[in-house]
Amino acid sequence: MSGTGADAGTGDAPEPTEDDWFSANRAMWDERVPIHVGSDFYGVEEFKAGRSTLHPFEVAELGPVRDRELVHLQCHFGLDTLSWAREGARVTGLDFSEPAVEAARTIADECAIPARFVSANVYDALEVLDHRYDVVYVNVGALNWLPDVWRWAEVVAELLRPGGRLYLRESHPVADVFADEELTVAYDYFADPEPLTWEDAGTYADADAATQHNRSFEWQHPVSEVLSAVLGQGLHLDLFHEQPFTVYARWPFLERHDDGTFWMPEDRPVLPLMYTLRATKVG
């Protein structure tokens, strides 16, 4: 979940529609793009100097990408997308935030990295992307912004060429049942068609940033739902790994290792904090 919010409710106001959900989320992300680009959290200057944002385990799990066409869905401002380009992939990044796409294009130009960036809702990807890909890549903090993971899986399957691979690295939904400061169960594990509504000022990259567009909507997607959606499209599951670490400070007591991963301290229970999935389109 978003980390510091609470269910705001809507009282007697009209129930928001899917368009309302996406409009609010887009406004929230649009406002935070410049904050993120300038933050120490993302380390854009270090990236420009040659640092990759990819973790060794995901490079190993996906396998070689040189000369493969890769599309990164919900790419934000593209550092992971461009890191795959540095691995030799021919990359396209897609995000619904136009400021994020513009920032990605600027960074690509400044680093002289060939890349294409497109602004669109992930559900509309097939309408704006004119060919199919060897790899669909999706990373942490993507599925929670989508109301329907089955529609997402349909898009993924259509974007892949026969023999192409989906690689998903996502936060484990078990971690999302707990409160934001402590291991107290606060939220449901199983999916609800209605989103959680959040009112969060600031951002995970800068908690003290002054922001105005603070309302957002998120959805919980259990592991079984994601697996069922992927398998339901006829993709072959190659690997599924649950990890006892994650790549951000989900709770303040997590311990950061030198490789940038965050782990439970020894006096806390070991929980699944992230999972990775690779699936191949047969044919």
XYZ file of C-alpha atoms in Angstrom:
283
model
C 0.000 0.000 0.000
C 1.026 3.631 -0.076
C 2.574 3.516 3.350
C 1.133 6.422 5.347
C -2.477 6.778 4.350
C -5.833 5.869 5.794
C -9.177 4.960 4.298
C -10.739 8.364 3.755
C -14.239 7.217 2.790
C -16.615 9.208 0.617
C -19.637 9.851 2.848
C -22.703 10.723 0.795
C -20.689 11.851 -2.240
C -21.198 9.972 -5.536
C -19.110 6.836 -5.811
C -15.973 7.502 -7.893
C -15.692 5.764 -11.245
C -12.648 4.101 -12.795
C -11.965 7.345 -14.681
C -12.050 9.212 -11.371
C -9.623 6.735 -9.835
C -7.136 7.077 -12.663
C -7.496 10.861 -12.850
C -6.710 11.213 -9.158
C -3.786 8.818 -9.360
C -2.406 10.537 -12.440
C -2.574 13.973 -10.792
C -0.804 12.573 -7.742
C 1.998 11.012 -9.814
C 2.328 14.018 -12.140
C 2.997 16.278 -9.171
C 5.593 13.932 -7.691
C 7.680 13.403 -10.817
C 9.964 16.446 -10.321
C 10.279 15.618 -6.630
C 11.389 12.084 -7.498
C 13.755 13.166 -10.258
C 15.526 15.520 -7.842
C 15.555 13.151 -4.866
C 18.411 11.211 -3.322
C 16.071 8.206 -3.313
C 16.347 7.784 -7.078
C 19.920 9.036 -7.480
C 19.521 10.351 -11.018
C 23.010 11.866 -11.087
C 24.529 8.541 -10.075
C 22.496 6.869 -12.814
C 23.819 9.359 -15.354
C 27.322 8.476 -14.179
C 26.681 4.834 -15.045
C 24.900 3.240 -12.072
C 22.307 0.585 -12.941
C 19.031 0.522 -11.019
C 18.563 -3.197 -11.678
C 19.251 -5.788 -9.005
C 21.539 -8.709 -9.870
C 18.855 -11.281 -9.043
C 16.397 -9.873 -11.609
C 19.041 -9.693 -14.342
C 19.848 -13.341 -13.616
C 16.199 -14.438 -13.468
C 15.122 -12.725 -16.685
C 18.181 -13.861 -18.594
C 20.003 -12.211 -21.510
C 18.213 -9.285 -23.139
C 20.805 -8.132 -25.659
C 19.117 -7.259 -28.952
C 15.726 -8.213 -27.476
C 12.795 -5.808 -27.647
C 11.619 -5.001 -24.124
C 8.629 -2.954 -23.005
C 8.487 -1.684 -19.439
C 4.894 -1.100 -18.317
C 4.227 1.607 -15.697
C 7.830 2.734 -16.034
C 7.586 6.019 -14.049
C 10.475 8.180 -15.335
C 12.362 5.313 -16.821
C 15.536 4.579 -14.862
C 14.898 0.818 -14.868
C 13.876 0.985 -18.524
C 17.143 2.712 -19.405
C 19.108 0.284 -17.241
C 17.768 -2.553 -19.396
C 18.936 -0.593 -22.429
C 22.391 -0.568 -20.907
C 22.085 -4.368 -20.713
C 21.618 -4.365 -24.487
C 17.822 -4.406 -24.838
C 15.908 -2.247 -27.314
C 13.543 -0.578 -24.890
C 10.131 1.064 -24.783
C 8.736 2.555 -21.592
C 5.038 3.240 -21.026
C 3.511 5.309 -18.231
C 0.251 7.202 -17.808
C 2.043 10.293 -16.461
C 3.097 12.676 -19.235
C 5.595 14.510 -16.959
C 7.176 11.152 -16.123
C 7.499 10.280 -19.812
C 9.008 13.690 -20.580
C 11.511 13.274 -17.732
C 12.427 9.805 -19.052
C 13.020 11.199 -22.527
C 15.220 13.963 -21.130
C 17.353 11.539 -19.119
C 17.664 9.192 -22.115
C 18.838 12.089 -24.296
C 21.318 13.301 -21.684
C 22.748 9.789 -21.337
C 22.657 9.120 -25.098
C 20.651 5.937 -24.509
C 18.328 4.919 -27.361
C 14.823 4.483 -25.951
C 11.191 5.110 -26.769
C 8.785 6.436 -24.149
C 5.012 6.557 -24.589
C 2.335 8.107 -22.376
C -0.787 5.952 -21.933
C -2.770 4.016 -19.380
C -1.460 0.458 -19.229
C -4.915 -0.826 -20.186
C -4.576 1.156 -23.448
C -1.105 -0.147 -24.279
C -2.271 -2.154 -27.284
C -3.723 0.991 -28.843
C -0.463 2.974 -28.686
C 2.250 0.331 -29.104
C 2.497 -0.778 -32.700
C 4.355 -4.065 -32.412
C 5.025 -7.001 -30.108
C 7.895 -7.600 -27.715
C 10.315 -10.266 -26.561
C 10.025 -9.086 -22.935
C 7.323 -7.391 -20.895
C 8.917 -6.070 -17.711
C 6.969 -4.864 -14.658
C 8.567 -3.922 -11.349
C 7.687 -3.100 -7.759
C 4.724 -0.827 -7.110
C 2.764 -1.432 -10.307
C -0.131 -3.846 -9.797
C -1.474 -2.047 -6.721
C -2.480 0.870 -8.990
C -4.680 -1.330 -11.189
C -8.268 -2.294 -10.350
C -8.285 -5.422 -12.555
C -5.236 -7.657 -12.771
C -6.993 -9.944 -15.282
C -7.226 -7.072 -17.790
C -3.556 -6.367 -17.153
C -2.651 -9.995 -17.904
C -4.630 -9.850 -21.158
C -2.624 -6.800 -22.234
C 0.654 -8.491 -21.280
C -0.181 -11.620 -23.277
C -1.128 -9.593 -26.354
C 2.078 -7.547 -26.152
C 4.286 -10.640 -26.154
C 5.523 -12.384 -29.253
C 5.395 -16.198 -29.227
C 8.312 -17.249 -27.059
C 8.360 -13.869 -25.335
C 8.679 -13.510 -21.567
C 6.869 -11.639 -18.838
C 9.091 -10.732 -15.904
C 7.303 -9.330 -12.847
C 9.012 -8.152 -9.658
C 6.394 -7.004 -7.171
C 5.827 -6.334 -3.489
C 4.362 -9.328 -1.713
C 0.721 -8.695 -0.757
C 1.251 -10.416 2.604
C 3.322 -7.398 3.635
C 0.434 -5.120 2.716
C -1.882 -6.513 5.399
C 0.239 -4.877 8.102
C 0.198 -1.320 9.396
C 2.802 1.173 8.320
C 4.925 1.372 11.452
C 4.530 -2.020 13.082
C 3.586 -5.657 12.389
C -0.056 -5.208 13.321
C -2.648 -6.584 10.905
C -4.576 -3.594 9.543
C -5.835 -4.518 6.049
C -7.464 -7.415 4.227
C -5.323 -9.817 2.252
C -7.929 -10.830 -0.288
C -8.941 -8.608 -3.181
C -11.795 -6.133 -2.897
C -13.257 -4.543 -6.039
C -13.400 -1.242 -4.161
C -10.050 0.502 -3.712
C -8.447 1.772 -0.572
C -8.587 5.568 -0.604
C -5.522 7.412 0.630
C -4.785 11.019 1.553
C -0.989 11.192 1.736
C 1.008 14.405 1.578
C 4.639 14.100 0.548
C 6.063 11.006 -1.108
C 8.128 7.944 -0.295
C 11.112 9.695 -1.893
C 10.691 12.821 0.256
C 8.218 12.602 3.122
C 8.491 16.350 3.798
C 7.769 17.486 0.230
C 4.908 19.969 -0.082
C 2.187 18.453 -2.276
C -1.388 19.340 -3.178
C -2.652 16.289 -5.093
C -2.687 13.831 -2.225
C -5.685 11.583 -2.881
C -4.977 8.231 -4.498
C -6.602 4.827 -4.963
C -4.970 1.405 -4.654
C -6.007 -2.248 -4.861
C -4.808 -5.407 -3.161
C -4.042 -8.346 -5.465
C -3.323 -11.673 -3.745
C -0.625 -13.889 -5.201
C -3.255 -16.434 -6.251
C -5.072 -13.791 -8.292
C -1.911 -12.715 -10.123
C -0.887 -16.302 -10.862
C -4.391 -17.211 -12.026
C -4.534 -14.179 -14.306
C -1.157 -14.967 -15.907
C -1.873 -18.672 -16.313
C -5.358 -17.878 -17.573
C -3.770 -16.237 -20.617
C -2.002 -19.483 -21.498
C 1.433 -18.295 -20.400
C 3.799 -20.983 -19.118
C 5.108 -20.314 -15.608
C 8.901 -20.605 -15.653
C 9.666 -19.454 -12.127
C 7.975 -18.012 -9.083
C 10.112 -16.943 -6.149
C 9.021 -15.455 -2.829
C 11.730 -13.349 -1.228
C 12.391 -12.497 2.454
C 13.612 -9.040 1.392
C 12.367 -6.064 -0.541
C 13.916 -3.061 -2.285
C 12.522 -0.229 -0.161
C 11.999 0.539 3.534
C 8.514 -0.956 3.910
C 8.790 -0.463 7.691
C 11.202 1.780 9.593
C 12.784 -1.205 11.379
C 13.920 -3.018 8.213
C 17.689 -3.321 7.843
C 19.331 -2.175 4.622
C 22.069 -4.402 3.187
C 24.926 -3.199 1.020
C 23.201 -4.441 -2.150
C 20.244 -2.094 -1.585
C 17.836 -4.743 -0.301
C 15.896 -4.445 2.969
C 15.518 -7.354 5.405
C 13.779 -8.099 8.678
C 16.069 -7.777 11.724
C 16.919 -11.009 13.515
C 14.433 -10.335 16.318
C 11.486 -10.124 13.875
C 9.631 -12.915 12.052
C 10.774 -13.702 8.517
C 7.989 -12.759 6.089
C 7.692 -12.798 2.295
C 8.284 -9.181 1.293
C 8.592 -9.482 -2.475
C 8.023 -12.003 -5.240
C 9.321 -12.485 -8.749
C 7.585 -14.257 -11.606
C 8.704 -15.206 -15.097
C 6.302 -16.647 -17.651
C 6.655 -17.458 -21.336
C 4.133 -17.125 -24.155
C 3.973 -20.534 -25.768
C 3.854 -20.858 -29.542
